[in-house]
Amino acid sequence: MSDKPSVLFVCVHNAGRSQMAAGWLRHLAGDTVEVRSAGSAPADTVNPAAVEAMREVGIDITDQTPTLLAYATAESSDVIVTMGCGDACPVFPGKRYEDWQLADPAGKGVEAVRPIRDEIRTRVADLLAELRA
């Protein structure tokens, strides 16, 4: 891993969980970590409930766009965190993988997304602490 590790968050639609995780890591790590997110079947837009839930904690993810998971992006990432994408995520020797079992915020209102947002924050903070160790 380089001086500036890269973390890739992957979920199916790249519209909720992975976007919130990327938002948290950018917020908590600043420019010390390269943050990426992608989806195996990306949606057209970021989930509005995820946008609102993040806005409530002062993080703006309105400028993010769901992106298709690219082989090269995964291959060049130091840490790959999957969130329900299953077999669609490629596996590369020597990479650090984590699979976070999180509820899917798709189709849910902001009230249901808040606990998911908060759990993601805890996991991202733990991951950042490990990267800095």
JSON list of C-alpha atoms in Angstrom, two decimals:
[
{"chain": "A", "resi": 1, "resn": "MET", "atom": "CA", "xyz": [0.00, 0.00, 0.00]},
{"chain": "A", "resi": 2, "resn": "SER", "atom": "CA", "xyz": [1.31, 3.44, -0.89]},
{"chain": "A", "resi": 3, "resn": "ASP", "atom": "CA", "xyz": [1.56, 6.47, 1.37]},
{"chain": "A", "resi": 4, "resn": "LYS", "atom": "CA", "xyz": [-1.90, 7.40, 0.14]},
{"chain": "A", "resi": 5, "resn": "PRO", "atom": "CA", "xyz": [-4.00, 4.23, 0.14]},
{"chain": "A", "resi": 6, "resn": "SER", "atom": "CA", "xyz": [-6.98, 3.88, -2.17]},
{"chain": "A", "resi": 7, "resn": "VAL", "atom": "CA", "xyz": [-10.29, 2.47, -0.98]},
{"chain": "A", "resi": 8, "resn": "LEU", "atom": "CA", "xyz": [-13.03, 1.30, -3.32]},
{"chain": "A", "resi": 9, "resn": "PHE", "atom": "CA", "xyz": [-16.59, 0.95, -2.01]},
{"chain": "A", "resi": 10, "resn": "VAL", "atom": "CA", "xyz": [-18.79, -1.30, -4.14]},
{"chain": "A", "resi": 11, "resn": "CYS", "atom": "CA", "xyz": [-22.52, -1.99, -3.99]},
{"chain": "A", "resi": 12, "resn": "VAL", "atom": "CA", "xyz": [-24.96, -3.05, -6.67]},
{"chain": "A", "resi": 13, "resn": "HIS", "atom": "CA", "xyz": [-26.43, 0.31, -7.66]},
{"chain": "A", "resi": 14, "resn": "ASN", "atom": "CA", "xyz": [-23.69, 2.64, -6.34]},
{"chain": "A", "resi": 15, "resn": "ALA", "atom": "CA", "xyz": [-26.53, 4.88, -5.22]},
{"chain": "A", "resi": 16, "resn": "GLY", "atom": "CA", "xyz": [-26.79, 4.41, -1.46]},
{"chain": "A", "resi": 17, "resn": "ARG", "atom": "CA", "xyz": [-24.41, 2.45, 0.76]},
{"chain": "A", "resi": 18, "resn": "SER", "atom": "CA", "xyz": [-21.25, 2.88, -1.30]},
{"chain": "A", "resi": 19, "resn": "GLN", "atom": "CA", "xyz": [-21.96, 6.59, -1.88]},
{"chain": "A", "resi": 20, "resn": "MET", "atom": "CA", "xyz": [-22.51, 7.19, 1.85]},
{"chain": "A", "resi": 21, "resn": "ALA", "atom": "CA", "xyz": [-19.34, 5.25, 2.70]},
{"chain": "A", "resi": 22, "resn": "ALA", "atom": "CA", "xyz": [-17.32, 7.25, 0.18]},
{"chain": "A", "resi": 23, "resn": "GLY", "atom": "CA", "xyz": [-18.79, 10.48, 1.55]},
{"chain": "A", "resi": 24, "resn": "TRP", "atom": "CA", "xyz": [-17.84, 9.52, 5.10]},
{"chain": "A", "resi": 25, "resn": "LEU", "atom": "CA", "xyz": [-14.30, 8.53, 4.13]},
{"chain": "A", "resi": 26, "resn": "ARG", "atom": "CA", "xyz": [-13.72, 11.76, 2.19]},
{"chain": "A", "resi": 27, "resn": "HIS", "atom": "CA", "xyz": [-15.06, 13.69, 5.18]},
{"chain": "A", "resi": 28, "resn": "LEU", "atom": "CA", "xyz": [-13.03, 11.84, 7.83]},
{"chain": "A", "resi": 29, "resn": "ALA", "atom": "CA", "xyz": [-9.79, 11.27, 5.90]},
{"chain": "A", "resi": 30, "resn": "GLY", "atom": "CA", "xyz": [-9.54, 14.47, 3.90]},
{"chain": "A", "resi": 31, "resn": "ASP", "atom": "CA", "xyz": [-6.97, 14.04, 1.16]},
{"chain": "A", "resi": 32, "resn": "THR", "atom": "CA", "xyz": [-5.02, 11.29, 2.98]},
{"chain": "A", "resi": 33, "resn": "VAL", "atom": "CA", "xyz": [-6.95, 8.49, 1.25]},
{"chain": "A", "resi": 34, "resn": "GLU", "atom": "CA", "xyz": [-8.02, 8.14, -2.37]},
{"chain": "A", "resi": 35, "resn": "VAL", "atom": "CA", "xyz": [-11.74, 7.39, -2.24]},
{"chain": "A", "resi": 36, "resn": "ARG", "atom": "CA", "xyz": [-13.55, 5.51, -5.01]},
{"chain": "A", "resi": 37, "resn": "SER", "atom": "CA", "xyz": [-17.01, 4.00, -5.36]},
{"chain": "A", "resi": 38, "resn": "ALA", "atom": "CA", "xyz": [-18.72, 1.94, -8.04]},
{"chain": "A", "resi": 39, "resn": "GLY", "atom": "CA", "xyz": [-21.55, -0.46, -8.68]},
{"chain": "A", "resi": 40, "resn": "SER", "atom": "CA", "xyz": [-22.05, -3.72, -10.53]},
{"chain": "A", "resi": 41, "resn": "ALA", "atom": "CA", "xyz": [-25.35, -2.40, -11.97]},
{"chain": "A", "resi": 42, "resn": "PRO", "atom": "CA", "xyz": [-25.29, 1.36, -11.31]},
{"chain": "A", "resi": 43, "resn": "ALA", "atom": "CA", "xyz": [-28.48, 3.37, -10.95]},
{"chain": "A", "resi": 44, "resn": "ASP", "atom": "CA", "xyz": [-29.12, 6.59, -12.84]},
{"chain": "A", "resi": 45, "resn": "THR", "atom": "CA", "xyz": [-28.85, 8.82, -9.75]},
{"chain": "A", "resi": 46, "resn": "VAL", "atom": "CA", "xyz": [-27.84, 8.69, -6.10]},
{"chain": "A", "resi": 47, "resn": "ASN", "atom": "CA", "xyz": [-30.67, 7.70, -3.76]},
{"chain": "A", "resi": 48, "resn": "PRO", "atom": "CA", "xyz": [-32.38, 10.93, -2.56]},
{"chain": "A", "resi": 49, "resn": "ALA", "atom": "CA", "xyz": [-32.85, 9.49, 0.95]},
{"chain": "A", "resi": 50, "resn": "ALA", "atom": "CA", "xyz": [-29.09, 8.80, 1.15]},
{"chain": "A", "resi": 51, "resn": "VAL", "atom": "CA", "xyz": [-28.38, 12.35, -0.03]},
{"chain": "A", "resi": 52, "resn": "GLU", "atom": "CA", "xyz": [-30.71, 13.76, 2.63]},
{"chain": "A", "resi": 53, "resn": "ALA", "atom": "CA", "xyz": [-29.35, 11.53, 5.40]},
{"chain": "A", "resi": 54, "resn": "MET", "atom": "CA", "xyz": [-25.80, 12.64, 4.60]},
{"chain": "A", "resi": 55, "resn": "ARG", "atom": "CA", "xyz": [-26.85, 16.29, 4.34]},
{"chain": "A", "resi": 56, "resn": "GLU", "atom": "CA", "xyz": [-28.19, 16.00, 7.91]},
{"chain": "A", "resi": 57, "resn": "VAL", "atom": "CA", "xyz": [-24.64, 15.32, 9.14]},
{"chain": "A", "resi": 58, "resn": "GLY", "atom": "CA", "xyz": [-23.07, 18.05, 7.01]},
{"chain": "A", "resi": 59, "resn": "ILE", "atom": "CA", "xyz": [-21.81, 15.91, 4.11]},
{"chain": "A", "resi": 60, "resn": "ASP", "atom": "CA", "xyz": [-22.88, 16.81, 0.58]},
{"chain": "A", "resi": 61, "resn": "ILE", "atom": "CA", "xyz": [-22.96, 13.91, -1.89]},
{"chain": "A", "resi": 62, "resn": "THR", "atom": "CA", "xyz": [-25.21, 15.63, -4.44]},
{"chain": "A", "resi": 63, "resn": "ASP", "atom": "CA", "xyz": [-22.32, 15.90, -6.91]},
{"chain": "A", "resi": 64, "resn": "GLN", "atom": "CA", "xyz": [-21.76, 12.13, -7.01]},
{"chain": "A", "resi": 65, "resn": "THR", "atom": "CA", "xyz": [-22.89, 9.94, -9.90]},
{"chain": "A", "resi": 66, "resn": "PRO", "atom": "CA", "xyz": [-23.32, 6.16, -9.83]},
{"chain": "A", "resi": 67, "resn": "THR", "atom": "CA", "xyz": [-20.45, 4.57, -11.77]},
{"chain": "A", "resi": 68, "resn": "LEU", "atom": "CA", "xyz": [-20.00, 1.14, -13.31]},
{"chain": "A", "resi": 69, "resn": "LEU", "atom": "CA", "xyz": [-17.41, -1.00, -11.55]},
{"chain": "A", "resi": 70, "resn": "ALA", "atom": "CA", "xyz": [-14.36, -1.14, -13.82]},
{"chain": "A", "resi": 71, "resn": "TYR", "atom": "CA", "xyz": [-11.79, -3.92, -13.68]},
{"chain": "A", "resi": 72, "resn": "ALA", "atom": "CA", "xyz": [-8.93, -1.38, -13.69]},
{"chain": "A", "resi": 73, "resn": "THR", "atom": "CA", "xyz": [-10.43, 0.59, -10.78]},
{"chain": "A", "resi": 74, "resn": "ALA", "atom": "CA", "xyz": [-10.69, -2.53, -8.66]},
{"chain": "A", "resi": 75, "resn": "GLU", "atom": "CA", "xyz": [-7.24, -3.74, -9.68]},
{"chain": "A", "resi": 76, "resn": "SER", "atom": "CA", "xyz": [-5.61, -0.44, -8.70]},
{"chain": "A", "resi": 77, "resn": "SER", "atom": "CA", "xyz": [-7.36, -0.13, -5.32]},
{"chain": "A", "resi": 78, "resn": "ASP", "atom": "CA", "xyz": [-5.62, -1.15, -2.10]},
{"chain": "A", "resi": 79, "resn": "VAL", "atom": "CA", "xyz": [-8.80, -1.94, -0.16]},
{"chain": "A", "resi": 80, "resn": "ILE", "atom": "CA", "xyz": [-12.08, -3.12, -1.68]},
{"chain": "A", "resi": 81, "resn": "VAL", "atom": "CA", "xyz": [-15.17, -2.95, 0.51]},
{"chain": "A", "resi": 82, "resn": "THR", "atom": "CA", "xyz": [-18.19, -4.76, -0.90]},
{"chain": "A", "resi": 83, "resn": "MET", "atom": "CA", "xyz": [-21.74, -4.17, 0.26]},
{"chain": "A", "resi": 84, "resn": "GLY", "atom": "CA", "xyz": [-23.99, -6.76, -1.29]},
{"chain": "A", "resi": 85, "resn": "CYS", "atom": "CA", "xyz": [-22.59, -7.02, -4.83]},
{"chain": "A", "resi": 86, "resn": "GLY", "atom": "CA", "xyz": [-21.86, -10.75, -4.55]},
{"chain": "A", "resi": 87, "resn": "ASP", "atom": "CA", "xyz": [-20.03, -12.46, -7.38]},
{"chain": "A", "resi": 88, "resn": "ALA", "atom": "CA", "xyz": [-19.93, -9.33, -9.55]},
{"chain": "A", "resi": 89, "resn": "CYS", "atom": "CA", "xyz": [-16.88, -8.06, -7.66]},
{"chain": "A", "resi": 90, "resn": "PRO", "atom": "CA", "xyz": [-13.55, -9.20, -9.08]},
{"chain": "A", "resi": 91, "resn": "VAL", "atom": "CA", "xyz": [-10.97, -10.74, -6.78]},
{"chain": "A", "resi": 92, "resn": "PHE", "atom": "CA", "xyz": [-7.29, -9.84, -7.08]},
{"chain": "A", "resi": 93, "resn": "PRO", "atom": "CA", "xyz": [-4.47, -11.49, -5.13]},
{"chain": "A", "resi": 94, "resn": "GLY", "atom": "CA", "xyz": [-2.87, -9.24, -2.53]},
{"chain": "A", "resi": 95, "resn": "LYS", "atom": "CA", "xyz": [-5.83, -6.90, -2.11]},
{"chain": "A", "resi": 96, "resn": "ARG", "atom": "CA", "xyz": [-7.53, -6.34, 1.20]},
{"chain": "A", "resi": 97, "resn": "TYR", "atom": "CA", "xyz": [-11.22, -7.20, 1.01]},
{"chain": "A", "resi": 98, "resn": "GLU", "atom": "CA", "xyz": [-14.02, -6.48, 3.44]},
{"chain": "A", "resi": 99, "resn": "ASP", "atom": "CA", "xyz": [-17.65, -7.41, 2.97]},
{"chain": "A", "resi": 100, "resn": "TRP", "atom": "CA", "xyz": [-19.97, -5.22, 5.00]},
{"chain": "A", "resi": 101, "resn": "GLN", "atom": "CA", "xyz": [-23.40, -6.71, 5.60]},
{"chain": "A", "resi": 102, "resn": "LEU", "atom": "CA", "xyz": [-25.62, -3.62, 5.60]},
{"chain": "A", "resi": 103, "resn": "ALA", "atom": "CA", "xyz": [-29.31, -3.07, 4.98]},
{"chain": "A", "resi": 104, "resn": "ASP", "atom": "CA", "xyz": [-30.06, -1.77, 1.48]},
{"chain": "A", "resi": 105, "resn": "PRO", "atom": "CA", "xyz": [-31.48, 1.78, 1.59]},
{"chain": "A", "resi": 106, "resn": "ALA", "atom": "CA", "xyz": [-33.12, 1.44, -1.84]},
{"chain": "A", "resi": 107, "resn": "GLY", "atom": "CA", "xyz": [-36.76, 2.43, -1.71]},
{"chain": "A", "resi": 108, "resn": "LYS", "atom": "CA", "xyz": [-36.60, 3.50, 1.93]},
{"chain": "A", "resi": 109, "resn": "GLY", "atom": "CA", "xyz": [-37.27, 6.92, 3.42]},
{"chain": "A", "resi": 110, "resn": "VAL", "atom": "CA", "xyz": [-34.69, 9.00, 5.25]},
{"chain": "A", "resi": 111, "resn": "GLU", "atom": "CA", "xyz": [-35.88, 7.69, 8.64]},
{"chain": "A", "resi": 112, "resn": "ALA", "atom": "CA", "xyz": [-34.87, 4.15, 7.62]},
{"chain": "A", "resi": 113, "resn": "VAL", "atom": "CA", "xyz": [-31.61, 5.34, 6.02]},
{"chain": "A", "resi": 114, "resn": "ARG", "atom": "CA", "xyz": [-30.29, 7.15, 9.12]},
{"chain": "A", "resi": 115, "resn": "PRO", "atom": "CA", "xyz": [-29.31, 3.97, 11.03]},
{"chain": "A", "resi": 116, "resn": "ILE", "atom": "CA", "xyz": [-27.61, 2.61, 7.89]},
{"chain": "A", "resi": 117, "resn": "ARG", "atom": "CA", "xyz": [-25.72, 5.93, 7.53]},
{"chain": "A", "resi": 118, "resn": "ASP", "atom": "CA", "xyz": [-24.62, 5.76, 11.17]},
{"chain": "A", "resi": 119, "resn": "GLU", "atom": "CA", "xyz": [-23.46, 2.15, 10.92]},
{"chain": "A", "resi": 120, "resn": "ILE", "atom": "CA", "xyz": [-21.48, 3.02, 7.79]},
{"chain": "A", "resi": 121, "resn": "ARG", "atom": "CA", "xyz": [-19.84, 5.92, 9.63]},
{"chain": "A", "resi": 122, "resn": "THR", "atom": "CA", "xyz": [-18.69, 3.59, 12.41]},
{"chain": "A", "resi": 123, "resn": "ARG", "atom": "CA", "xyz": [-17.27, 1.08, 9.94]},
{"chain": "A", "resi": 124, "resn": "VAL", "atom": "CA", "xyz": [-15.53, 3.77, 7.88]},
{"chain": "A", "resi": 125, "resn": "ALA", "atom": "CA", "xyz": [-13.98, 5.29, 11.02]},
{"chain": "A", "resi": 126, "resn": "ASP", "atom": "CA", "xyz": [-12.71, 1.85, 12.06]},
{"chain": "A", "resi": 127, "resn": "LEU", "atom": "CA", "xyz": [-11.28, 1.23, 8.58]},
{"chain": "A", "resi": 128, "resn": "LEU", "atom": "CA", "xyz": [-9.57, 4.63, 8.58]},
{"chain": "A", "resi": 129, "resn": "ALA", "atom": "CA", "xyz": [-8.02, 3.94, 11.99]},
{"chain": "A", "resi": 130, "resn": "GLU", "atom": "CA", "xyz": [-6.62, 0.65, 10.64]},
{"chain": "A", "resi": 131, "resn": "LEU", "atom": "CA", "xyz": [-5.24, 2.36, 7.54]},
{"chain": "A", "resi": 132, "resn": "ARG", "atom": "CA", "xyz": [-3.50, 4.95, 9.68]},
{"chain": "A", "resi": 133, "resn": "ALA", "atom": "CA", "xyz": [-2.02, 2.36, 12.08]}
]
